[in-house]
XYZ file of C-alpha atoms in Angstrom:
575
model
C 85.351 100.924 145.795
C 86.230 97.862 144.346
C 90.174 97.995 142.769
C 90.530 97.226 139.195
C 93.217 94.664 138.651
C 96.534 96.287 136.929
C 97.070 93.098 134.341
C 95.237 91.293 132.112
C 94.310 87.871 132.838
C 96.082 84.721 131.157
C 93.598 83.799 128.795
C 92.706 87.716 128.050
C 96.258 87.840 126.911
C 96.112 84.967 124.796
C 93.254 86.145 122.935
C 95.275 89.466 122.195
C 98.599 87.492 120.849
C 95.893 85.493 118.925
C 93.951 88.696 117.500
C 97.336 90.242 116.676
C 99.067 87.418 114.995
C 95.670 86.925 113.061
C 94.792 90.164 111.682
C 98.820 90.279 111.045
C 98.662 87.149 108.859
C 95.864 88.358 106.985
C 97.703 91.582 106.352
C 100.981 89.436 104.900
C 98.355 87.323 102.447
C 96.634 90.796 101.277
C 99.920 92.757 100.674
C 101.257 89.618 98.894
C 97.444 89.521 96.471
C 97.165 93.121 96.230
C 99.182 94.723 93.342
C 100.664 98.281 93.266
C 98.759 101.406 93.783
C 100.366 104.337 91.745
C 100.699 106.183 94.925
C 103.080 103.850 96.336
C 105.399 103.278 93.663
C 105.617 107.223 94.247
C 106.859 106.697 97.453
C 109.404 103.870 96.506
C 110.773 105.597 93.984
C 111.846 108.217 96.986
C 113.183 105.228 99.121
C 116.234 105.424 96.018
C 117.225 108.770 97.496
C 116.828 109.393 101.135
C 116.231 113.294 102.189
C 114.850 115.273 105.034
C 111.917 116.235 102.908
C 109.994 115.862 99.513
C 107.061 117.252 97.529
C 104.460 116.023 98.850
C 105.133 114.618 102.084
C 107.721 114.414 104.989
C 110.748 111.858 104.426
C 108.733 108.883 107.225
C 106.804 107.412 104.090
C 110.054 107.423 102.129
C 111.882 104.969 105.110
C 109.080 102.444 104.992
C 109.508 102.055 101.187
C 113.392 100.767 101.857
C 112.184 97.595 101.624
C 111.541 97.963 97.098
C 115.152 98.974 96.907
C 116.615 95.324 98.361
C 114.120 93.362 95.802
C 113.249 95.503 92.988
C 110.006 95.027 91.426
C 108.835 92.688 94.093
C 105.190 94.695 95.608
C 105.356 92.300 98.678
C 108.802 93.148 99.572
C 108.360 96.906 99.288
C 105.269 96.302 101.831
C 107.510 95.288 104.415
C 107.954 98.387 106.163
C 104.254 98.733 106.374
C 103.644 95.655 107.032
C 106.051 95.786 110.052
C 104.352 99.296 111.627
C 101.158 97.857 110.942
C 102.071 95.000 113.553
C 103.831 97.637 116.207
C 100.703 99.843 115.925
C 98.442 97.095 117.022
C 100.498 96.800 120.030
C 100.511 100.133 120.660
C 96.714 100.185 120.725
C 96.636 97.364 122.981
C 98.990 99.324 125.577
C 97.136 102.128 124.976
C 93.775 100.490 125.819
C 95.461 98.359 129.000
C 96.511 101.679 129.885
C 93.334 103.618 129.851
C 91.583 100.895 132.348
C 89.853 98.621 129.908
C 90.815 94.688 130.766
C 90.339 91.321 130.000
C 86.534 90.473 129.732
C 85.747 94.273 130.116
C 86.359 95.389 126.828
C 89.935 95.572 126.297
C 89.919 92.511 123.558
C 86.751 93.757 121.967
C 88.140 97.111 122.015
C 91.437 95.894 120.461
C 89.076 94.133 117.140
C 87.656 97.149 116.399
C 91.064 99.129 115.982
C 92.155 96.555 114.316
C 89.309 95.959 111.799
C 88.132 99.788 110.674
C 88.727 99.999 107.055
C 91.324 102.765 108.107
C 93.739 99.631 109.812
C 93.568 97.258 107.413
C 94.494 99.856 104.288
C 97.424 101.637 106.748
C 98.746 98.222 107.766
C 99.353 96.749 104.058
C 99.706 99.700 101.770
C 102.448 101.931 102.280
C 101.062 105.619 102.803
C 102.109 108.586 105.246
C 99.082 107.207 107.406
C 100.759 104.262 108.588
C 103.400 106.057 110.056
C 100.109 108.230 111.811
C 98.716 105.357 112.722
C 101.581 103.404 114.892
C 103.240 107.414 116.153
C 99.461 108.178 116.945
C 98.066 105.750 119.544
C 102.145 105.504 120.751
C 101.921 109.021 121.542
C 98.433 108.960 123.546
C 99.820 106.274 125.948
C 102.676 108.557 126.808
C 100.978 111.147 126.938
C 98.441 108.785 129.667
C 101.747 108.012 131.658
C 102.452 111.202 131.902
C 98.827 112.269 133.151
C 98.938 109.446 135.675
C 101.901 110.885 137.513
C 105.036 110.109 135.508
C 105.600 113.098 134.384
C 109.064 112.376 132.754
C 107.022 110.491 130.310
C 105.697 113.660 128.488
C 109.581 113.791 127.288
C 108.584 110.308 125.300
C 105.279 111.954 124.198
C 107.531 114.509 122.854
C 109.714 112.435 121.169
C 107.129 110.357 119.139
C 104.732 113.043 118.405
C 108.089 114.701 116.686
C 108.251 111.415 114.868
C 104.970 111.366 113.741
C 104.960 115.012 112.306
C 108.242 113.261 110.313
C 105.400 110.891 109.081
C 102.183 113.432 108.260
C 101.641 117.393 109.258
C 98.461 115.970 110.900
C 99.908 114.675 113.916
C 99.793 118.679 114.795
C 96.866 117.966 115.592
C 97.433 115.965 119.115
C 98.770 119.032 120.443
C 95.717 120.197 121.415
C 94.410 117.108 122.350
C 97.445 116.971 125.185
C 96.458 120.420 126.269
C 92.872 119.713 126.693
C 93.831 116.489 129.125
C 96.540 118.757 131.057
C 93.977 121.167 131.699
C 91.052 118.617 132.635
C 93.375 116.280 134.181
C 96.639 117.418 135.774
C 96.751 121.339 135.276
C 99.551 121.760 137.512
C 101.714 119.960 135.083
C 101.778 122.872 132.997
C 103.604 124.540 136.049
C 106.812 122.108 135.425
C 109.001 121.828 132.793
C 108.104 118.721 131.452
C 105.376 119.184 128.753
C 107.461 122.024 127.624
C 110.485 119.745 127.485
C 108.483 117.593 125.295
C 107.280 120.257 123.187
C 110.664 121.415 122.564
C 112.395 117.507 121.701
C 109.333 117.211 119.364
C 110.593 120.363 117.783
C 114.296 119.248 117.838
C 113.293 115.752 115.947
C 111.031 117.803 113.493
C 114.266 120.255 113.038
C 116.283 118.725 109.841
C 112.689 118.123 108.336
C 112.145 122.011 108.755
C 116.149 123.031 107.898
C 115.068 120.969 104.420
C 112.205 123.061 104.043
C 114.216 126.139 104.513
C 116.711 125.523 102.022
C 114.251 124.492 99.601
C 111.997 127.244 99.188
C 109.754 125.694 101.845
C 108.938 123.229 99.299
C 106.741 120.647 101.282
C 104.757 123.117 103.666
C 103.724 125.345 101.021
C 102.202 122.130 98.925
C 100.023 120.509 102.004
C 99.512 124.351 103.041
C 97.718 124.862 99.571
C 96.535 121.146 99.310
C 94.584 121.593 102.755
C 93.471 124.680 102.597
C 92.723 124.616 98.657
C 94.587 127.890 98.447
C 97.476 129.645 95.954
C 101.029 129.882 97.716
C 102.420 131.169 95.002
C 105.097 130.081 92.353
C 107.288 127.066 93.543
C 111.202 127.084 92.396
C 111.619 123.742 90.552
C 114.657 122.371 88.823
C 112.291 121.453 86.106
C 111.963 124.887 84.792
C 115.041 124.376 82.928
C 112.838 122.139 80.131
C 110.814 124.164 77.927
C 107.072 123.940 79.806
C 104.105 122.786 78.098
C 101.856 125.619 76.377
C 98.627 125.770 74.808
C 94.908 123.927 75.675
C 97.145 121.074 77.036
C 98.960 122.872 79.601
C 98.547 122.734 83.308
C 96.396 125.154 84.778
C 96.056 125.281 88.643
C 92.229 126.307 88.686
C 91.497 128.512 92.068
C 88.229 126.465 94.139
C 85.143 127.842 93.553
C 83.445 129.516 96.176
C 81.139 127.709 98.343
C 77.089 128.643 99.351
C 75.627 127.525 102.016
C 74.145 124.279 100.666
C 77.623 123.350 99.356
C 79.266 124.043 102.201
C 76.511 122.402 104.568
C 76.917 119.198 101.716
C 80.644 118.895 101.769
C 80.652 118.971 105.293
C 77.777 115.809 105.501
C 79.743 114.456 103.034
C 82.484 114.566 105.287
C 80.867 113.523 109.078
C 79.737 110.709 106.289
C 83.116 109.220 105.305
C 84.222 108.869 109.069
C 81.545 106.470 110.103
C 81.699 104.728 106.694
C 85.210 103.714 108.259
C 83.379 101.534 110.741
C 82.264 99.101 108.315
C 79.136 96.837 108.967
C 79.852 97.539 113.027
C 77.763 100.528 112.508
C 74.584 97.940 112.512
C 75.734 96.787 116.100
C 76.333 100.428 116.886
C 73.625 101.599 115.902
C 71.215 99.349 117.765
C 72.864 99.933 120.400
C 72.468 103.769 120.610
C 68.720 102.781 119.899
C 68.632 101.048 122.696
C 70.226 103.577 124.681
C 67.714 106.267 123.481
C 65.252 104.599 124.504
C 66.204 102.994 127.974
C 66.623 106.932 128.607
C 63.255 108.170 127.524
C 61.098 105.218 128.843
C 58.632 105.910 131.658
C 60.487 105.586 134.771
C 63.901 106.224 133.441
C 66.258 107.754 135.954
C 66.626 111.311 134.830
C 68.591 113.060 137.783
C 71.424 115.423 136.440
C 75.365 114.323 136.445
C 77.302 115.085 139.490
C 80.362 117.133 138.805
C 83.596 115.708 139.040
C 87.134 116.541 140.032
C 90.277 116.408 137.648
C 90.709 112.489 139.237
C 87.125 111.705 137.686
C 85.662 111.417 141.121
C 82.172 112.200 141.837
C 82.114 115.131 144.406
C 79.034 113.939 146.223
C 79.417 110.452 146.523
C 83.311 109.949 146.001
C 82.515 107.119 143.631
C 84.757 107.030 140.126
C 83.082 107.517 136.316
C 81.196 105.145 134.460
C 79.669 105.601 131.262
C 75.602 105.115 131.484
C 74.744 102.377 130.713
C 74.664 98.998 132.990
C 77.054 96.754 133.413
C 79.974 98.271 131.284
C 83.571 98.637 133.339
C 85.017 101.992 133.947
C 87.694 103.445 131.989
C 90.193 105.130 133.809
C 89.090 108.458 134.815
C 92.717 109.968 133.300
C 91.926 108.575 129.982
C 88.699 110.031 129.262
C 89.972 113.443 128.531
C 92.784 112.246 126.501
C 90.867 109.644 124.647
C 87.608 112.018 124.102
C 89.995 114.782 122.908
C 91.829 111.980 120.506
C 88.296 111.511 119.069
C 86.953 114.646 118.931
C 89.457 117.078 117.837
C 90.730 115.756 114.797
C 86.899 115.386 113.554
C 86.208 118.706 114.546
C 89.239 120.812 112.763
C 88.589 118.622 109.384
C 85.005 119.085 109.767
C 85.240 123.020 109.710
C 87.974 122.647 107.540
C 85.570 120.691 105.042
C 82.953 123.734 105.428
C 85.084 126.005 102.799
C 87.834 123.342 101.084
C 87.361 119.813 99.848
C 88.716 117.400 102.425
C 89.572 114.424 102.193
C 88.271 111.347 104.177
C 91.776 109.965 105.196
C 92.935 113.174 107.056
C 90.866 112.474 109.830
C 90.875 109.190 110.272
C 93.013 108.912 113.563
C 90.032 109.851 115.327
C 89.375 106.259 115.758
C 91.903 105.393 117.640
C 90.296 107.672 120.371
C 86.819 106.691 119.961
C 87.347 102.710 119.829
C 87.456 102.925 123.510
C 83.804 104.243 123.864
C 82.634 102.473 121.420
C 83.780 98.982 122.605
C 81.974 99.552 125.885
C 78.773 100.544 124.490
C 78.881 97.386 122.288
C 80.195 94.994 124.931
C 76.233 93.486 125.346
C 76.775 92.971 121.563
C 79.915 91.369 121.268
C 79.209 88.213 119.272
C 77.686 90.878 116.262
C 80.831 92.823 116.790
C 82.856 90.226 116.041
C 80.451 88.857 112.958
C 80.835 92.479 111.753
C 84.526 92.486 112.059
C 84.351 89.468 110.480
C 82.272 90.898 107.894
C 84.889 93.818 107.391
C 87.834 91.960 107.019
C 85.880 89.548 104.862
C 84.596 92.853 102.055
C 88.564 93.718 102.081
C 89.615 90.530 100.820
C 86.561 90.561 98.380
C 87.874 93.635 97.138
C 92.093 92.507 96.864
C 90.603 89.618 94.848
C 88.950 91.591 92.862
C 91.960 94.241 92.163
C 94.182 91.250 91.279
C 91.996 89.079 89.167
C 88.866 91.640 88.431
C 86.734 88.694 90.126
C 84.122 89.299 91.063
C 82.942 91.992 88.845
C 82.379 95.232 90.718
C 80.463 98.326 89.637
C 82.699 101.181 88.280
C 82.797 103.115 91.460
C 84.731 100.247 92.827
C 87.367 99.702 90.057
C 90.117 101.830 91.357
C 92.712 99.433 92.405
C 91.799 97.316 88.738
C 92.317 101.085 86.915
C 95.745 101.686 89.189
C 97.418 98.610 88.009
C 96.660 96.862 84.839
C 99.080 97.693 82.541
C 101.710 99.462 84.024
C 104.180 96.397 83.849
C 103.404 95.621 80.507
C 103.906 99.219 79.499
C 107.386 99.227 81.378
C 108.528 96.310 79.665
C 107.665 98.242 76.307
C 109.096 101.241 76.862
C 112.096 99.225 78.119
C 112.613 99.080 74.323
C 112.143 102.144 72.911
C 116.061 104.017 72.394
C 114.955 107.675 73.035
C 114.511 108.861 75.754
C 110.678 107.814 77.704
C 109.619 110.909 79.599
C 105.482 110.797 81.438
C 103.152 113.737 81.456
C 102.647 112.675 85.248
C 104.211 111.776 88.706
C 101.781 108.587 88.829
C 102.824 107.206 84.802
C 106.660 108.112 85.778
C 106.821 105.810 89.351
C 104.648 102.930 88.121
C 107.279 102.872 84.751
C 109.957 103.460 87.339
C 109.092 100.187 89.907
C 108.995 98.126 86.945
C 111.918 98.936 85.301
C 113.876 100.842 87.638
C 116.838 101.488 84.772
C 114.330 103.661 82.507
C 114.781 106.411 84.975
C 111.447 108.304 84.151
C 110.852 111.857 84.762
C 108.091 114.379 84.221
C 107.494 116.343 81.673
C 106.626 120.172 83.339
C 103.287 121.815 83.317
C 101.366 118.981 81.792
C 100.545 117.966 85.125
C 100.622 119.227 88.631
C 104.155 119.594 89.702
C 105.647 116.691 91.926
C 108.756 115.034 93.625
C 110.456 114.354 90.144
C 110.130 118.029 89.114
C 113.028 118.772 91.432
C 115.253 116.291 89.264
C 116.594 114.607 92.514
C 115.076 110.711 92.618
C 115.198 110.451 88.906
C 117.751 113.162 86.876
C 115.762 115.492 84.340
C 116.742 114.737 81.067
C 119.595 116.641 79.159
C 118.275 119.108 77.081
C 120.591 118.510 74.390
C 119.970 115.441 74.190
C 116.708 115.764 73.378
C 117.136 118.111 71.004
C 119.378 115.875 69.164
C 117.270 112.427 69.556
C 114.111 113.351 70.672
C 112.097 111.602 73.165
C 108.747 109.653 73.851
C 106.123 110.799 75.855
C 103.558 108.954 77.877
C 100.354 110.253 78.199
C 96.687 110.455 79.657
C 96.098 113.278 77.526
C 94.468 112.025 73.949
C 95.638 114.802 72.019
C 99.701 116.057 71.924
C 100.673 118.529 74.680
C 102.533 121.603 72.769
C 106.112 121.624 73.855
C 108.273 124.478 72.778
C 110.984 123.267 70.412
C 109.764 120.324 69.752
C 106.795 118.924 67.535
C 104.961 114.740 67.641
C 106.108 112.912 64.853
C 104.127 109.781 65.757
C 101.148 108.578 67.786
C 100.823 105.278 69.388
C 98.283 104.464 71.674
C 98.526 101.014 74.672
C 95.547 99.596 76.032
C 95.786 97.914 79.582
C 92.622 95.159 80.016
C 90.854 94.220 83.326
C 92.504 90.518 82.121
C 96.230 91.691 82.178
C 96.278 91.639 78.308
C 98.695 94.177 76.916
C 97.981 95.402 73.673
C 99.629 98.429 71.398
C 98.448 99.931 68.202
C 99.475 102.482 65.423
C 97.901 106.282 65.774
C 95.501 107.397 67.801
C 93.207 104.996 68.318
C 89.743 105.478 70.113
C 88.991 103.943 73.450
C 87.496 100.540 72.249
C 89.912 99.636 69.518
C 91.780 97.303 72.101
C 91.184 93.581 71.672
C 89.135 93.933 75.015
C 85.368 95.203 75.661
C 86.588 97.415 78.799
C 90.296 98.878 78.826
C 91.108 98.937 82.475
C 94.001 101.743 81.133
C 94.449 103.894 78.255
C 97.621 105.665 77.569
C 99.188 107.709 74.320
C 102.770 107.370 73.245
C 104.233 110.510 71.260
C 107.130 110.603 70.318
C 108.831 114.157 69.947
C 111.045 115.297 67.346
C 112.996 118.400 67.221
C 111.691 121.078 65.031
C 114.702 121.472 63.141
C 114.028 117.601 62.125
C 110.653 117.608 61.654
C 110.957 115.404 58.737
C 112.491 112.570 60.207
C 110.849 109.529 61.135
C 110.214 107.819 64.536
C 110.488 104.712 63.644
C 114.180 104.719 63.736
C 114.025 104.971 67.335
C 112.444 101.449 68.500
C 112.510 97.911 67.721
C 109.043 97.158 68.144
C 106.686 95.868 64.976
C 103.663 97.718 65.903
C 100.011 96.898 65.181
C 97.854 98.288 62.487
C 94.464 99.513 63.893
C 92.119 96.535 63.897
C 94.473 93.693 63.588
């Protein structure tokens, strides 16, 4: 049996350094085009006070978003935590991949493009999301956990010790438990005779422990949320320091609407709809791919074709009749590792398989899953080694329809069909708007979590908060990165409210005095006008952004006027 050397070669390495230093440059000019999704400015606005635990998430998103609080209002600075784990998990892929047997010239470079080119890397290494913690604790994680497998069993204590890290990032990185149980049992069963993988259960515990201890003390706060976000499910009433402002009433008013229940042919469609998103994360290297498993089909079912059953195999991957180690069918690819293939196969299979039932009774969505690459990059890369120089146009292709698409979300050039205007519809505006409200001498209060941290990154000494029940409830409804406003205060000067909603929420105690309604354009013009003014009364064809501005009054002083309350000379409607 012919040995497998254990490094790769000179020039093998060189073209990893070069892939990673590439795709890492291209990552610094994209975060430094790209403007602000609302989502993010969420997150930095938790970077301003560091916890255990919030809303939505666990505190690992909050970390990466240190980087907004040292330049405020700078989008390329806040990246930099992103930007940062985007680089380490490239290397961790690479060691994971060196790891699992693939090498220079057999797969290992080729494997290393595609991980780094699914649509899934090149949004987790620029934009700052709970996903690119996943995606550098993730592959980290599997090459412990491949240590460990290979004999070194101490190393399921550093398996441990990430995977606890990653659960600090997302909840899904639960989901590698069972892929490490699946490769003990196929690979090294009598590990789970020694203390080790229980040792590494347990540290993953300890890390997760102030996370959980936050929870506790805070009416379980987080896993109640992504408990009834996943599973599109009530968990009941949620104790919020908001509650102590009057909550909007009436047609306006949040309403948490209980999912509909599924038939078959929904269920069956959400669940294509699903299996659908995953490959779409491939990119244009499902044409490669797909010609490929054409070809394989059909090398199988031509006359002649070999058709004698598998041998079995031991846990070491070795054929028990001829002694000789695993290879995937087809000619002339290398071996991986025999360890890995249970470990990687699990990696890939699991997480596509709990989302996928999952997605048969709940709406999923397509980024939960998305880890599963990581796992089947391996497999793939061999099957497309034949077709390397169409991987690497596809790549090529890939990284080429993400820039397209940052060009387009900072300039709107090229135009794009609607579908494709969400990054134009998440940022025009929003600075323009800050810089307004910036102005305004009562208080400025948003009807959402989104409005509130885009106003908030912009001008961070506005301190906006959300108004309760409008919206769903969120991070700023527990008054602890931005204060909730003082009820007396209000009462005594009123306050402005920024709004989706294109008629006035009803808030107890309080009645809109005036109406003013901002229009955001695809051009970065910023325009504002008197009442409540219709969609295409901007000075623009297309509003990227359309927001209402009510201001508030006190009942008791109804009959005052708002316009004591700003300096700006506002538009009439059509001039």
């Amino acid at each position: 049996m012919a040995t497998v050397q254990k490094q790769s070669s000179p020039s093998g390495l060189g073209w990893v350094i070069g892939l990673i230093v590439a795709v890492t440059a291209w990552r610094l000019l994209i975060a430094d085009l790209l403007p602000l999704t609302r989502d993010e400015a969420y997150y930095y606005d938790w970077a301003s006070r560091l916890a255990w635990g919030y809303f939505d998430h666990p505190p690992g998103v909050a970390l990466l978003g240190l980087g907004a609080q040292f330049d405020p209002g700078s989008v390329f600075s806040a990246r930099i935590g992103a930007l940062l784990l985007g680089a380490a998990s490239l290397i961790a892929v690479w060691r994971l991949y060196l790891a699992a047997g693939l090498r220079a010239g057999q797969g290992l470079v080729l494997a290393l493009l595609l991980a780094a080119t699914v649509f899934p890397s090149l949004v987790a290494g620029v934009i700052t999301t709970p996903d690119t913690v996943l995606a550098l604790c993730w592959p980290l994680a599997l090459h412990e956990a491949l240590r460990a497998l290979k004999g070194q069993r101490r190393r399921w204590l550093s398996a441990g010790l990430v995977t606890g890290l990653g659960l600090l990032g997302k909840y899904t990185m639960v989901v590698i438990g069972p892929v490490f149980l699946w490769a003990l049992l196929r690979t090294d069963p009598k590990a789970l005779r020694t203390r080790w993988p229980y040792l590494g259960g347990l540290l993953a515990l300890l890390v997760l422990a102030p996370h959980l201890l936050w929870n506790a003390h805070n009416d379980w706060l987080t896993l109640r949320f992504q408990f009834g976000h996943g599973f599109s499910t009530d968990t009941g009433p949620l104790a919020l320091a908001a509650t102590e402002l009057p909550a909007a009433s009436g047609p306006q008013a949040y309403r948490a609407e209980p999912p509909a229940a599924m038939d078959l042919g929904e269920r069956l469609g959400s669940l294509a709809g699903f299996l659908g998103e995953q490959l779409a994360f491939w990119g244009l290297v499902l044409v490669p791919l797909g010609i490929a498993l054409w070809r394989m089909a059909w090398r199988a079912n031509r006359p002649g074709a070999r058709t004698d059953p598998p041998t079995s195999t031991d846990h070491r991957g070795e054929s028990r009749r001829s002694g000789q180690p695993i290879t995937l069918p087809q000619p002339g690819l290398a071996p991986l590792d025999p360890t890995a293939v249970p470990l990687l196969s699990a990696a890939a299979l699991f997480p596509l398989a709990l989302f996928g039932t999952i997605a048969l009774g709940s709406e999923v969505e397509a980024n939960w899953a998305a880890m599963y690459v990581v796992g089947a990059v391996p497999f793939v890369a061999l099957l497309l080694r034949p077709s390397a120089r169409w991987v690497w146009s596809a790549a090529g292709l890939n990284l080429a329809l993400v820039s397209l698409y940052a060009l387009h979300a900072a300039t709107a050039f090229p135009p794009l069909p609607d579908v494709a205007q969400r990054m134009v519809r998440e940022s025009r505006g929003y600075a323009s708007l800050a810089d307004y409200a910036a102005d305004l001498s009562a208080p400025v209060i948003a009807d959402r979590y989104q409005f509130a941290a885009m106003l908030n990154f912009h001008q961070p000494q506005l301190h906006v908060t959300q108004w309760p029940n409008i919206r769903r409830p969120s991070e700023y409804s527990r008054g602890r990165i931005q204060p909730l406003p003082d009820l007396e205060t209000l009462q005594r000067n009123g306050f402005w409210l920024i709004a989706r909603k294109f008629s006035p929420p009803m808030i107890p105690g309080f009645e809109p005095q005036e109406t003013r309604t901002a229009y955001g354009c695809k051009d970065g013009q910023f325009s504002m006008l008197e009442g409540a003014t219709g969609w295409w009364a901007s000075d623009c064809d297309d509003p990227a952004n359309v927001w209402r501005l009510y201001y508030y009054a006190p009942r008791a002083k109804s009959s005052a006027t708002a316009s004591i309350h700003d300096t700006h000379q506002v538009a009439a409607p059509g001039q």
